[in-house]
mmCIF file of C-alpha atoms in Angstrom:
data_model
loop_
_atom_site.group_PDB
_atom_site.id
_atom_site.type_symbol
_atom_site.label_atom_id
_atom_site.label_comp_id
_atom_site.label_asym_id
_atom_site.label_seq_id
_atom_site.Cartn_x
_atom_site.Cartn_y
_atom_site.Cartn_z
ATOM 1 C CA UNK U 1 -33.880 69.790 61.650
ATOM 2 C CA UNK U 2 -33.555 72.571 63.971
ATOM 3 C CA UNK U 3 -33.658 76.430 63.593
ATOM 4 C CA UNK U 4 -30.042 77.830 63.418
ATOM 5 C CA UNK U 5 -28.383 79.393 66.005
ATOM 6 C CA UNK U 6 -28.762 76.309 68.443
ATOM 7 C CA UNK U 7 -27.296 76.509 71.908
ATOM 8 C CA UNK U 8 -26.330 74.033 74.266
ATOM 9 C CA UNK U 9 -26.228 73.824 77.917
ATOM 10 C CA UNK U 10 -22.835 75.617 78.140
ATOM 11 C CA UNK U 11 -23.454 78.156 76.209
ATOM 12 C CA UNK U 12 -21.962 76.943 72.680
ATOM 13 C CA UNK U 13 -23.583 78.031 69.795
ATOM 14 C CA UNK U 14 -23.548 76.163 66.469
ATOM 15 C CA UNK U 15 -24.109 78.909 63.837
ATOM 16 C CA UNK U 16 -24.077 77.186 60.358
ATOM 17 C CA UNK U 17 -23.647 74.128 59.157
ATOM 18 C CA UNK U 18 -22.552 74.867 55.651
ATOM 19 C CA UNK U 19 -21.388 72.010 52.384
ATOM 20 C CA UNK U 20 -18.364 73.225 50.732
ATOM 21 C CA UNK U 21 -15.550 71.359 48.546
ATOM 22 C CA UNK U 22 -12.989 69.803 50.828
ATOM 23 C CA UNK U 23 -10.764 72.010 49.092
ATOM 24 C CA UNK U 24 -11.984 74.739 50.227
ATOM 25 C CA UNK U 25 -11.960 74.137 53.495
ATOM 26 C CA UNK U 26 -10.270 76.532 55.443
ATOM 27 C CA UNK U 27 -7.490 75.352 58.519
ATOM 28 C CA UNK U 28 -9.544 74.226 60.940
ATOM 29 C CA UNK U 29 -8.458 72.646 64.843
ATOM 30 C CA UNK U 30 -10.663 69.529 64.939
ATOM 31 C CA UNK U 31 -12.531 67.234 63.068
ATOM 32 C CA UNK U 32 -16.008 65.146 63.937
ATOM 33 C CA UNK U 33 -16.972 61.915 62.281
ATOM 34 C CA UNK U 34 -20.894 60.748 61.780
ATOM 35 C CA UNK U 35 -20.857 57.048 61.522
ATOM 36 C CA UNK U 36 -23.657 55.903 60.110
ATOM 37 C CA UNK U 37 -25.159 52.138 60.405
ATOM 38 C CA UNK U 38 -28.469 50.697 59.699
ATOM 39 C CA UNK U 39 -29.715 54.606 59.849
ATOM 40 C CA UNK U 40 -28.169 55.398 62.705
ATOM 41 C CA UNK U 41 -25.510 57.236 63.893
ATOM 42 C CA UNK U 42 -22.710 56.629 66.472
ATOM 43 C CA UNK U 43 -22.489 58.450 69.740
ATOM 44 C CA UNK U 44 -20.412 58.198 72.698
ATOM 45 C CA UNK U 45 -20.661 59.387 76.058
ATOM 46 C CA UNK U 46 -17.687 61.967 76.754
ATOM 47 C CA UNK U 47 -16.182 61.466 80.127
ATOM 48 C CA UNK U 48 -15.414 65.099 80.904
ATOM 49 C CA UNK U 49 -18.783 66.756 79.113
ATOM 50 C CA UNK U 50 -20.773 64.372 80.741
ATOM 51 C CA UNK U 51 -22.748 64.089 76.992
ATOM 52 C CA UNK U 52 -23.096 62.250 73.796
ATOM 53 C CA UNK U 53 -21.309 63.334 71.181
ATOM 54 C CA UNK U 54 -19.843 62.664 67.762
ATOM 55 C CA UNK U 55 -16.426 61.498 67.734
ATOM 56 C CA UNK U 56 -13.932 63.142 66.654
ATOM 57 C CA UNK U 57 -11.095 65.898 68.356
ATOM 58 C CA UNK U 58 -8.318 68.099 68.071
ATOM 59 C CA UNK U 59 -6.151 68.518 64.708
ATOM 60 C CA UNK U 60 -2.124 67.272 65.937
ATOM 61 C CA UNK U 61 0.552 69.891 64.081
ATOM 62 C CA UNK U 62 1.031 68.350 60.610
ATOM 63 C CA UNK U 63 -2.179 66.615 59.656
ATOM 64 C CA UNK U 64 -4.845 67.320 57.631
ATOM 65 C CA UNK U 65 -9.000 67.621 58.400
ATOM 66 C CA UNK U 66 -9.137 64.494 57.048
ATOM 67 C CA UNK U 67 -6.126 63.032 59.012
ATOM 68 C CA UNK U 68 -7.234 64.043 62.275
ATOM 69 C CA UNK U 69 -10.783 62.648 61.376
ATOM 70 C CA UNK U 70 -9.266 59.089 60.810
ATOM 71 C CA UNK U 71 -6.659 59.263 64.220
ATOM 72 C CA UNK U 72 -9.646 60.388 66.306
ATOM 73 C CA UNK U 73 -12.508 57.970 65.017
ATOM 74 C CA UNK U 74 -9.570 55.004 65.710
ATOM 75 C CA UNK U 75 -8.644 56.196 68.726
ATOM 76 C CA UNK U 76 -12.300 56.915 70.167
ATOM 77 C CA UNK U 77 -14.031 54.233 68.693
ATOM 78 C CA UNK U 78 -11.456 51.510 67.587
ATOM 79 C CA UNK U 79 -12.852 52.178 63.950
ATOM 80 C CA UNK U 80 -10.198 52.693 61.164
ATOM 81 C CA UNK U 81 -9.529 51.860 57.922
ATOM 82 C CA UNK U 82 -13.211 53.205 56.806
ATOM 83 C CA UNK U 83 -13.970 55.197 53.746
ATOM 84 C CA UNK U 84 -14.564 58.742 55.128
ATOM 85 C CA UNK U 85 -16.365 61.481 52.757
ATOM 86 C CA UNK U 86 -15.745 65.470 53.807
ATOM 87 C CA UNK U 87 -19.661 66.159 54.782
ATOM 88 C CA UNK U 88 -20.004 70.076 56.318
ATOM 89 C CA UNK U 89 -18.166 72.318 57.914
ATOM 90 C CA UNK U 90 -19.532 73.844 60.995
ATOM 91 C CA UNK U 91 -19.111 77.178 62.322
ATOM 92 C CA UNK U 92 -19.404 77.798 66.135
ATOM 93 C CA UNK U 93 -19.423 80.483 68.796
ATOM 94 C CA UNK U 94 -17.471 78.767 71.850
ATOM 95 C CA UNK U 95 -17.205 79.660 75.304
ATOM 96 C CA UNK U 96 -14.221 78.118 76.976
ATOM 97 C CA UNK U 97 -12.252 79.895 75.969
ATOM 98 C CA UNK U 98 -14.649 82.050 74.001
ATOM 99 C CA UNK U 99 -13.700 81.776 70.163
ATOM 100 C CA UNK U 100 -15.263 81.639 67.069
ATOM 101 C CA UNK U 101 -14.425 78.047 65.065
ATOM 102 C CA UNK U 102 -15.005 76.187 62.116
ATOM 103 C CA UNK U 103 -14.807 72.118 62.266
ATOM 104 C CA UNK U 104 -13.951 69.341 59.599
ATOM 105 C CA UNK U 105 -17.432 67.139 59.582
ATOM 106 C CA UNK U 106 -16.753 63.879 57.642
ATOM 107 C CA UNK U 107 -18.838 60.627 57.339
ATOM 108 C CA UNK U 108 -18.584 57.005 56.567
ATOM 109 C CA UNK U 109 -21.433 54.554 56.181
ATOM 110 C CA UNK U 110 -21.134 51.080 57.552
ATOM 111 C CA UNK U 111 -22.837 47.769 55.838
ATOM 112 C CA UNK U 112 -21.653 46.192 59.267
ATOM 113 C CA UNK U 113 -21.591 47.145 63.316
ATOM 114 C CA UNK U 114 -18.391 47.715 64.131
ATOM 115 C CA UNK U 115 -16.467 46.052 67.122
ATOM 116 C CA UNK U 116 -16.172 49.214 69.197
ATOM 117 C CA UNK U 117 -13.173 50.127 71.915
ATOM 118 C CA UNK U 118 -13.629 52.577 74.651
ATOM 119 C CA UNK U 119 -10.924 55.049 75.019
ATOM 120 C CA UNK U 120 -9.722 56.712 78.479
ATOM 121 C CA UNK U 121 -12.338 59.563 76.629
ATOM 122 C CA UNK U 122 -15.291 57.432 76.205
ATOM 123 C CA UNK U 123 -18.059 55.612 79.056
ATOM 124 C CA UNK U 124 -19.921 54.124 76.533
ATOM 125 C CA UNK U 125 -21.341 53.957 72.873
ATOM 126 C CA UNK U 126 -25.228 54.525 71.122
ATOM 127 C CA UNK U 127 -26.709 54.268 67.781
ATOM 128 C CA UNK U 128 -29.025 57.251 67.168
ATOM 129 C CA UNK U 129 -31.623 57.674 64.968
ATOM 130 C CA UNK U 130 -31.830 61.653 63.471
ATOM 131 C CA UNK U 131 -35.602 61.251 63.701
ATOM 132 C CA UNK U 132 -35.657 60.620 67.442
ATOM 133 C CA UNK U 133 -35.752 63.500 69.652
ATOM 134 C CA UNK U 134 -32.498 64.797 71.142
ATOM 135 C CA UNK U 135 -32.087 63.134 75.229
ATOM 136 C CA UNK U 136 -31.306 65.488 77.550
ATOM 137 C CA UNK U 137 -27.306 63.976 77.865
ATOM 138 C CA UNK U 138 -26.853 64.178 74.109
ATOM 139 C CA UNK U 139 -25.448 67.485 72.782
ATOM 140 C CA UNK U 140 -28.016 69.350 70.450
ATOM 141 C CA UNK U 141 -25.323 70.629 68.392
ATOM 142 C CA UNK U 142 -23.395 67.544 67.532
ATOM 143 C CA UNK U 143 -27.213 65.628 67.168
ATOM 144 C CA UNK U 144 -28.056 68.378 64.791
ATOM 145 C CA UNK U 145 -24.906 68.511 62.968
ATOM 146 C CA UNK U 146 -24.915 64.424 62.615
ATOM 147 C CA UNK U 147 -28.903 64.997 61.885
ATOM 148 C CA UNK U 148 -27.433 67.430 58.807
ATOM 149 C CA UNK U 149 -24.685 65.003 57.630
ATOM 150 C CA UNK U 150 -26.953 62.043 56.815
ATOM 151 C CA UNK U 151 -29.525 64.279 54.503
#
């Protein structure tokens, strides 16, 4: 695992990465999900980062963490109806706009590959091992917070 603070290209920094009871998770505005499969974890190529990443996105007004976990893995991935598990919560110092944030991280292990559906979101899918080094095009923070998740 890598030293904390980690930044990434843009200038994000992923601060802690921190297990707490899902009760005590504080409001947050997005979830990620680490799907996990055969020991390795899910990542899809964002069309506007131009990176892999965890899936996952924006808490809609009314649901929970958990909630927006679920809408965003289905709507990212095609995935639903999994078991998800609250993993971390991750703190981050943004840039655009420049904010300080925490984020939902939940997981769900899979005996089975899924069928997988690209959204408008999404160019394509990868199964990542944590114990191979972090590409160029994959986000370090989302590779280190998946790399967290699974230990």
């Amino acid at each position: 695992m890598a030293e904390l603070p980690l930044r990434d290209r843009a200038g994000n920094v992923l601060l802690a990465v921190r297990r707490v009871a899902e009760s005590d998770l504080p409001p947050v505005p997005a979830s990620l999900v680490v799907v996990v499969h055969a020991g390795a974890v899910l990542m899809m190529f964002d069309r506007h980062r131009e990176q892999w990443e965890l899936p996952g996105g924006i808490r809609e007004p009314g649901e929970t963490a958990r909630e927006t976990a679920a809408r965003e893995l289905a709507e990212e991935t095609g995935i639903d109806d999994v078991v998800l598990t609250f993993a971390v919560v991750a703190e981050f110092d943004l840039t655009r706009p420049v904010r300080r944030e925490l984020l939902a991280i939940y997981r769900t292990e899979l005996a089975t590959a899924p069928r997988l559906t690209l959204s408008e979101e999404g160019l394509g899918f990868r199964w990542w091992s944590p114990r191979e080094p972090v590409d160029p095009d994959m986000s370090p923070l989302d590779a280190e917070i998946a790399a967290r998740a699974t230990t």
